[in-house]
Coordinates of C-alpha atoms and ligand atoms in Angstrom, one line a residue:
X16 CA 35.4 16.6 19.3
X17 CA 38.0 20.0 19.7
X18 CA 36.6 22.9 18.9
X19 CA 39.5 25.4 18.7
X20 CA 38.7 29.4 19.2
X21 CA 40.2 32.4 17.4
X22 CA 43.3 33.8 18.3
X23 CA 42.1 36.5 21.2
X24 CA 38.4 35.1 20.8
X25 CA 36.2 37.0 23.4
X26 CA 35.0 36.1 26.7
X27 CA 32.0 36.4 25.1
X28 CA 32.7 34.1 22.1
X29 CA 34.0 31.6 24.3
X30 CA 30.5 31.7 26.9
X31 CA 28.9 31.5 23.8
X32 CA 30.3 28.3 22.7
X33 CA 29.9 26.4 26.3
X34 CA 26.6 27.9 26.1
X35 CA 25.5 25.6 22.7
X36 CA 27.5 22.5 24.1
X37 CA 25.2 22.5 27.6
X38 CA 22.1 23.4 25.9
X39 CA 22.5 20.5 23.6
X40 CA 23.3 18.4 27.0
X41 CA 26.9 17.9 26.5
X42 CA 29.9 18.6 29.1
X43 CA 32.8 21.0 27.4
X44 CA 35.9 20.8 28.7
X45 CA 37.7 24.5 28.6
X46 CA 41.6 24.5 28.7
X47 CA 41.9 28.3 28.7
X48 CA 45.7 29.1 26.9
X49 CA 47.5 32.7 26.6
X50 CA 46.7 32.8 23.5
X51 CA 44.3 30.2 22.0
X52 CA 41.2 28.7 23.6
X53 CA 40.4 24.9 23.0
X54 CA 37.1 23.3 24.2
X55 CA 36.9 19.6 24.4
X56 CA 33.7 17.6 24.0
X57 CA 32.3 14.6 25.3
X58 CA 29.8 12.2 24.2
X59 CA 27.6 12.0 21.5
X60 CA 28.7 14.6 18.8
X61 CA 25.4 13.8 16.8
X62 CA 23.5 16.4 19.0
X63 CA 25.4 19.0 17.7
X64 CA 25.0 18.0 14.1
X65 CA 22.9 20.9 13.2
X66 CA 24.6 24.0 15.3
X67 CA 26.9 24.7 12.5
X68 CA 29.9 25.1 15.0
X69 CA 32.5 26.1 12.6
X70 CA 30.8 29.5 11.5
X71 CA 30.0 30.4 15.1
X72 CA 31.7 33.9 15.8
X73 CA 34.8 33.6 17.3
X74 CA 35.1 29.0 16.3
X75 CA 38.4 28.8 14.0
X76 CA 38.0 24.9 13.3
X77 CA 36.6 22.1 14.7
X78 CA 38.6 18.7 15.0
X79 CA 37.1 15.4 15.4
X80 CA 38.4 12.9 17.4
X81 CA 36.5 10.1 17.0
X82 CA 35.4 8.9 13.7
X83 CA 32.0 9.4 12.2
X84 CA 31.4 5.4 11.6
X85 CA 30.4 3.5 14.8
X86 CA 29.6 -0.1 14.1
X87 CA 32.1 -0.1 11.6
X88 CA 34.7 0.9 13.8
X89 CA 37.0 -1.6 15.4
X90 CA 37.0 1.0 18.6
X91 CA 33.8 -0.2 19.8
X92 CA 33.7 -3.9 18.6
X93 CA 37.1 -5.3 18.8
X94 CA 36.7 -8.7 17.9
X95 CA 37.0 -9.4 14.6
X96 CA 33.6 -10.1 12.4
X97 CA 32.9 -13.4 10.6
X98 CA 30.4 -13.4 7.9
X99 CA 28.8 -16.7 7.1
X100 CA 28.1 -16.7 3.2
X101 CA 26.3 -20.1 2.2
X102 CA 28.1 -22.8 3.9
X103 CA 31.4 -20.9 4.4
X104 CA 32.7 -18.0 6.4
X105 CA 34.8 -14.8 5.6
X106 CA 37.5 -13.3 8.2
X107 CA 37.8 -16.6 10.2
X108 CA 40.5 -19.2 10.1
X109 CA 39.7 -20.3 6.5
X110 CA 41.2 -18.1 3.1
X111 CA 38.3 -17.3 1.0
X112 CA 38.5 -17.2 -2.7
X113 CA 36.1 -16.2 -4.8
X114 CA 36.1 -16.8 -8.7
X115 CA 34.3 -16.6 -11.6
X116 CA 33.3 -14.8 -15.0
X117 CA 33.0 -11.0 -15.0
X118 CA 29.9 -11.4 -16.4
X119 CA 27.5 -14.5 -16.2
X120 CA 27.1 -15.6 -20.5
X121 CA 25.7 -18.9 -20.7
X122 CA 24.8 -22.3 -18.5
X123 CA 28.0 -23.6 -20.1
X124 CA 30.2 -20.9 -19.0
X125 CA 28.9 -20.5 -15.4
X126 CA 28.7 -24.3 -14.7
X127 CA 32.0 -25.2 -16.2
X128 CA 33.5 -22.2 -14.4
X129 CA 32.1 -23.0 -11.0
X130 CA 33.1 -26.7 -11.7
X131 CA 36.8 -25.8 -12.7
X132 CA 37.1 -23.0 -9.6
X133 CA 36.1 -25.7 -7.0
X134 CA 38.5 -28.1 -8.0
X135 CA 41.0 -25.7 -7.2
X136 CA 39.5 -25.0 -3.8
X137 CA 37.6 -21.7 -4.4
X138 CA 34.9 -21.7 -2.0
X139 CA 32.8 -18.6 -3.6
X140 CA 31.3 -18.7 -7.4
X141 CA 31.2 -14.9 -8.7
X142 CA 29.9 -13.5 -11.3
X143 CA 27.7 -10.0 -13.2
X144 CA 24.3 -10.3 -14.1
X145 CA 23.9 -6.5 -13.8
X146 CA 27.0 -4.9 -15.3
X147 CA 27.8 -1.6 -15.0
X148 CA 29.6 -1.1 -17.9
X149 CA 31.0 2.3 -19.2
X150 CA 29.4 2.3 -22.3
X151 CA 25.7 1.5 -22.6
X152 CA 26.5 -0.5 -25.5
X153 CA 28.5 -2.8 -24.0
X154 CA 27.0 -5.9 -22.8
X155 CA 24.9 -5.2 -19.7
X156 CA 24.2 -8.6 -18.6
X157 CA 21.7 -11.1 -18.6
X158 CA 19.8 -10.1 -15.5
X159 CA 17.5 -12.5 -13.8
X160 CA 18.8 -15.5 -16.3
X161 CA 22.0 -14.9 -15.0
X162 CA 20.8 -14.9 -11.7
X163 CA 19.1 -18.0 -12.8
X164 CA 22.2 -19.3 -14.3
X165 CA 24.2 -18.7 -11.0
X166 CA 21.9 -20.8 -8.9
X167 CA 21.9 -23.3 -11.1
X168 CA 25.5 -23.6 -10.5
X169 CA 25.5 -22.8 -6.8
X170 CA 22.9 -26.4 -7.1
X171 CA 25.7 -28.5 -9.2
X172 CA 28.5 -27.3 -7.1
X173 CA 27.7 -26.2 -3.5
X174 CA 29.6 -23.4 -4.2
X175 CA 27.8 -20.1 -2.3
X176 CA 27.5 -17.5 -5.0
X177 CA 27.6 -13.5 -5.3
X178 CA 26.1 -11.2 -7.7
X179 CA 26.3 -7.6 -8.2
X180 CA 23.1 -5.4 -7.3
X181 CA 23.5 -2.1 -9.0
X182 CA 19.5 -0.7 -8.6
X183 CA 16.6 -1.5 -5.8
X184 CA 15.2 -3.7 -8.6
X185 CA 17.8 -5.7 -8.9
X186 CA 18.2 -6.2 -5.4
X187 CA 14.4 -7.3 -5.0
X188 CA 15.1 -10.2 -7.9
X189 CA 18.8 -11.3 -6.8
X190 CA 17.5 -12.3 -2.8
X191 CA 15.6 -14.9 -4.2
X192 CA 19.6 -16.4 -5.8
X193 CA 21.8 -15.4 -4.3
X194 CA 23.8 -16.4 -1.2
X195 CA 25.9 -12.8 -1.4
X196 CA 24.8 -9.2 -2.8
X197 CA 28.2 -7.0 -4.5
X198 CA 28.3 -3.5 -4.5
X199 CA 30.3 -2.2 -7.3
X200 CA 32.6 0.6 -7.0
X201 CA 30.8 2.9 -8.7
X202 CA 27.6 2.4 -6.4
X203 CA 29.7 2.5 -3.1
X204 CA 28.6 6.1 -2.7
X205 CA 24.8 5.1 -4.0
X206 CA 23.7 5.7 -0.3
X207 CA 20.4 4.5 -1.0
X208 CA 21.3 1.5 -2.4
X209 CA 23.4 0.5 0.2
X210 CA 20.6 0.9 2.7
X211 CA 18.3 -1.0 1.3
X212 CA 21.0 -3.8 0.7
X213 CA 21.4 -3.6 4.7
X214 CA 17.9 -4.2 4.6
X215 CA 17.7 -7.6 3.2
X216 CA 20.0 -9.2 5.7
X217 CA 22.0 -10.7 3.3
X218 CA 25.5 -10.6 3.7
X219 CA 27.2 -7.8 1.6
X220 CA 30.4 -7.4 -0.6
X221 CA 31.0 -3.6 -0.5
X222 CA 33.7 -2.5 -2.9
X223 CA 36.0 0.3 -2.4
X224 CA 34.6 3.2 -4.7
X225 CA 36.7 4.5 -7.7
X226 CA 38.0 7.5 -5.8
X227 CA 36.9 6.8 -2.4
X228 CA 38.8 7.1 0.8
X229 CA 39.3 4.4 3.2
X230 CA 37.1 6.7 5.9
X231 CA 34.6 7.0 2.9
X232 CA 34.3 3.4 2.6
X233 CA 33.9 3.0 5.9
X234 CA 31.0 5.3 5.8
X235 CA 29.7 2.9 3.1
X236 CA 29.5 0.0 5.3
X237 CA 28.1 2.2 8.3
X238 CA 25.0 2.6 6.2
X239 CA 24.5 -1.1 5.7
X240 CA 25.0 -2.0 9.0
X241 CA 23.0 0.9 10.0
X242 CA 20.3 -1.0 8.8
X243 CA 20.9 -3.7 11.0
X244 CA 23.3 -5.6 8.8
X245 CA 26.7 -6.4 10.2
X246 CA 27.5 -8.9 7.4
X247 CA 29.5 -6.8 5.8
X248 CA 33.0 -7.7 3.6
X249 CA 35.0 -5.0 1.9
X250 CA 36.8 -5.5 -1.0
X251 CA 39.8 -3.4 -2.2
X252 CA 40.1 -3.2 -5.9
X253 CA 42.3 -0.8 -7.0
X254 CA 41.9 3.3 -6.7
X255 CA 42.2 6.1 -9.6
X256 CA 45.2 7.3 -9.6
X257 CA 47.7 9.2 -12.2
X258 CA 48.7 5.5 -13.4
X259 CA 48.1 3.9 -16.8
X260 CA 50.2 0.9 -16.9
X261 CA 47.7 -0.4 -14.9
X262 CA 43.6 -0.5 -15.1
X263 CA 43.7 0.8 -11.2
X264 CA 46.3 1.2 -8.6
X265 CA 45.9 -1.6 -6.3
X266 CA 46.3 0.4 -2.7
X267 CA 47.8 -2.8 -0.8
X268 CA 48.0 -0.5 2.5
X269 CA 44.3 -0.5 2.4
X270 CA 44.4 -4.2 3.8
X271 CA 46.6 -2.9 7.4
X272 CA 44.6 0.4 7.3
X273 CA 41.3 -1.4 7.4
X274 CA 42.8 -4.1 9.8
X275 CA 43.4 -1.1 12.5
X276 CA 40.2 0.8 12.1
X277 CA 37.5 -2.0 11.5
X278 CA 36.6 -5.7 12.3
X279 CA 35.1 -6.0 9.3
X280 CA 36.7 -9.1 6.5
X281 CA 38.6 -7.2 3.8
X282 CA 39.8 -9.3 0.8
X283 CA 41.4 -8.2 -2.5
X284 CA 40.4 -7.8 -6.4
X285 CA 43.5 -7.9 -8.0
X286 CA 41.9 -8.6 -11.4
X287 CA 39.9 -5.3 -11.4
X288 CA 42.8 -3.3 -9.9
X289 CA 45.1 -4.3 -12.6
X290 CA 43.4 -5.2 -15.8
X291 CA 46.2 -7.0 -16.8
X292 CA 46.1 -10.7 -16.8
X293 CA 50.0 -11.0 -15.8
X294 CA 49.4 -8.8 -12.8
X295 CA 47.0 -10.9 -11.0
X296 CA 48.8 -13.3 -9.7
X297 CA 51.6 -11.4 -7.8
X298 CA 49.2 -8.7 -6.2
X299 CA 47.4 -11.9 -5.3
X300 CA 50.4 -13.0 -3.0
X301 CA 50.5 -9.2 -1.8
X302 CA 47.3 -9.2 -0.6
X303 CA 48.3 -12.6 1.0
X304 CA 51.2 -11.1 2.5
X305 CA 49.7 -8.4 3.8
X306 CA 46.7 -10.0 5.9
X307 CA 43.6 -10.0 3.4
X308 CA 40.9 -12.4 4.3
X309 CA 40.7 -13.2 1.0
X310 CA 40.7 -12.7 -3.0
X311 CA 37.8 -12.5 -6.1
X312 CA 39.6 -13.4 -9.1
X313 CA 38.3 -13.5 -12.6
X314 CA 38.2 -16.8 -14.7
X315 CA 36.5 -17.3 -17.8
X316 CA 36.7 -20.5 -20.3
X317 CA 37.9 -18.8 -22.9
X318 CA 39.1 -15.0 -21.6
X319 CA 39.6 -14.3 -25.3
X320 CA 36.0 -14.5 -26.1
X321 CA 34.9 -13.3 -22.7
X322 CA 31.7 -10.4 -23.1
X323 CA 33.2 -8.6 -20.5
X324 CA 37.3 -7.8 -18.9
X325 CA 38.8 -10.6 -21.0
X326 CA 42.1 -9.0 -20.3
X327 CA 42.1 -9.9 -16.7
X328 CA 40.2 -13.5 -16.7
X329 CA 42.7 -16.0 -16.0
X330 CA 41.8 -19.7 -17.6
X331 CA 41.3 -22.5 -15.4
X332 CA 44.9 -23.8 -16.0
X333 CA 46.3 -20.6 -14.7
X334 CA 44.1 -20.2 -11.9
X335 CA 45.1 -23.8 -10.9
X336 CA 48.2 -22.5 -10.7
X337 CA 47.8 -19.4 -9.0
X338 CA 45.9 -21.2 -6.1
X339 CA 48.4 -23.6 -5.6
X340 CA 51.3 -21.2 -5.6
X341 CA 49.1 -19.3 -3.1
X342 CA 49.3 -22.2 -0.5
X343 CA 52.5 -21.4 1.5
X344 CA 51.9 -17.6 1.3
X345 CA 48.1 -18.7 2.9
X346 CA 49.9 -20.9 5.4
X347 CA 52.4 -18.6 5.8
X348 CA 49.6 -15.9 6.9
X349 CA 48.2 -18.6 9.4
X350 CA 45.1 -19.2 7.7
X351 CA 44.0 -22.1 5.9
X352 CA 43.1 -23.2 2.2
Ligands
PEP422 C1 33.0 -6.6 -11.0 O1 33.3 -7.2 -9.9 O2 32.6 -7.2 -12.0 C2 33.1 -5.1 -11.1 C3 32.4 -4.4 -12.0 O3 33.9 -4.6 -10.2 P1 34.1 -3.1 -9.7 O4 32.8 -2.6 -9.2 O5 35.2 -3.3 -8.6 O6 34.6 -2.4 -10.9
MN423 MN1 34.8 -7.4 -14.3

């Protein structure tokens, strides 16, 4: 941390600040300039968490150096992270693809989906039994018989599953089904949620919030893992931004970002960053392209009757497709599928 003085701050000012730094058993480093005064600090900045540097007399800003999320930060863990979800693994040598309905609708759906999805090599089943839906009166889900539903599936298949927990309640139900928990975008920021997600052990899907920076997000996973959970996998799907065409703008520099500053999986939702069911594909080989551990792609029997994004659910038939036209680009990326 820099903490950079006033223009012609006082001697005073200046013993002042060294005087809060040792006090709170931390070594400032003064480099004493004509005009301005910078004092460096080492160690653990948390100590100084409730000084209120910045309004000290004579303190024009502060800078940090380091960033505010530890475990998630690739600074101090360099190797990458692998998180084991059922019997596979995200962030290691294999692609990971999840699939499935937004939102889990009947045994028939679920099992013909996760049937369909592992012929075509998709290792994860997804899919809502909690939907956080706009409108209350869209379809919410069908809670724990979706849950039900989805191990069902899991059984028939093998396929590992992952649901979205969007209240502690939910959370309490879905450990007893599921092999993943999601947190939605618009819970990414639900700090208390995420904690007591870290607390289960479980291994976590953490997507990117609505309007939430990549240091934000970050921050998100620092509180699961703070909890002693580092299974942690982010998911870019798409930001807010001044775009219509599109549901979401999918931020494909996320994938490099998050490749310099974590060791944490990242994979990519191009279904809920587009909307558009003639998007997917392409962002799909993007996110390919530019190093993603993985993709969740919607698929529904009949995306025409689907309860919930329709528009975006590919059928089996095209998702048969998009998988195989994904195998050079996977190869291609040095992974495997
Ligand atoms: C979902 O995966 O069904 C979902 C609601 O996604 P998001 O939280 O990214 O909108
Ligand atoms: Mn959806």
């Amino acid at each position: 941390m820099i903490i950079i003085m006033k223009l012609g701050a006082s001697k005073q000012n200046i013993d002042n600040v060294l005087g809060i730094i040792r006090t709170n058993g931390l070594e400032p480093h003064l480099s004493d300039g004509k005009e301005v005064t910078i004092i460096g600090v080492i160690g653990d900045k948390t100590r100084l968490m409730n000084q209120n540097l910045e309004i000290v007399d004579g303190v024009e800003r502060i800078v940090s150096v380091t960033e505010s999320y530890k475990l998630a930060n690739k600074k101090f863990h360099p190797e990458k992270t692998v998180v084991k979800v059922g019997n596979t693994s995200i962030g290691g040598d294999e692609f990971t693809i999840m699939s499935g309905p937004c939102a889990v609708e009947s045994e028939k759906q679920v099992l013909e989906t996760a049937q369909a999805i592992k012929k075509c090599g998709a290792q994860i089943l997804r899919g809502g039994a909690y939907k956080p839906r706009t409108s209350p009166y869209s379809f919410q889900g069908l809670e724990e018989d979706g849950l039900r539903l989805m191990k069902a599936a899991r059984e028939a298949t093998g396929l590992a599953i992952v649901c979205e927990v969007t209240s502690l309640a939910a959370i309490g139900t879905a450990v007893k089904y599921v092999d993943m928990l999601q947190i939605g975008a618009r819970n990414m920021q639900n700090f208390y949620l995420l904690k007591e997600a870290g607390k289960t052990g479980l291994p976590v899907l953490l997507k990117r919030g609505l309007s939430a920076t990549i240091d934000e997000w970050l921050n998100a996973a620092e509180y699961i893992m703070s909890e002693g959970n580092q299974n942690v996998v982010l998911c870019e799907r798409g930001i807010r931004t001044f775009e219509t065409a599109t549901r979401n703008t999918l931020d494909i520099s996320a994938i490099p970002v998050i490749r310099t500053k974590s060791h944490l999986p990242v994979i990519v939702d191009p279904s809920h960053a587009t909307g558009v069911r003639d998007y997917v594909a392409p962002l799909a080989k993007c996110a390919v392209a530019a190093g993603a551990d993985g993709l969740m792609i919607e698929t529904h029997p009949c995306p025409e009757k689907a309860l919930s994004d329709g528009p975006q659910s590919l059928t089996f038939a095209q998702f048969d497709t998009l998988c195989n036209e994904l195998r050079p680009y996977i190869a291609l990326s040095g992974k495997k599928f």
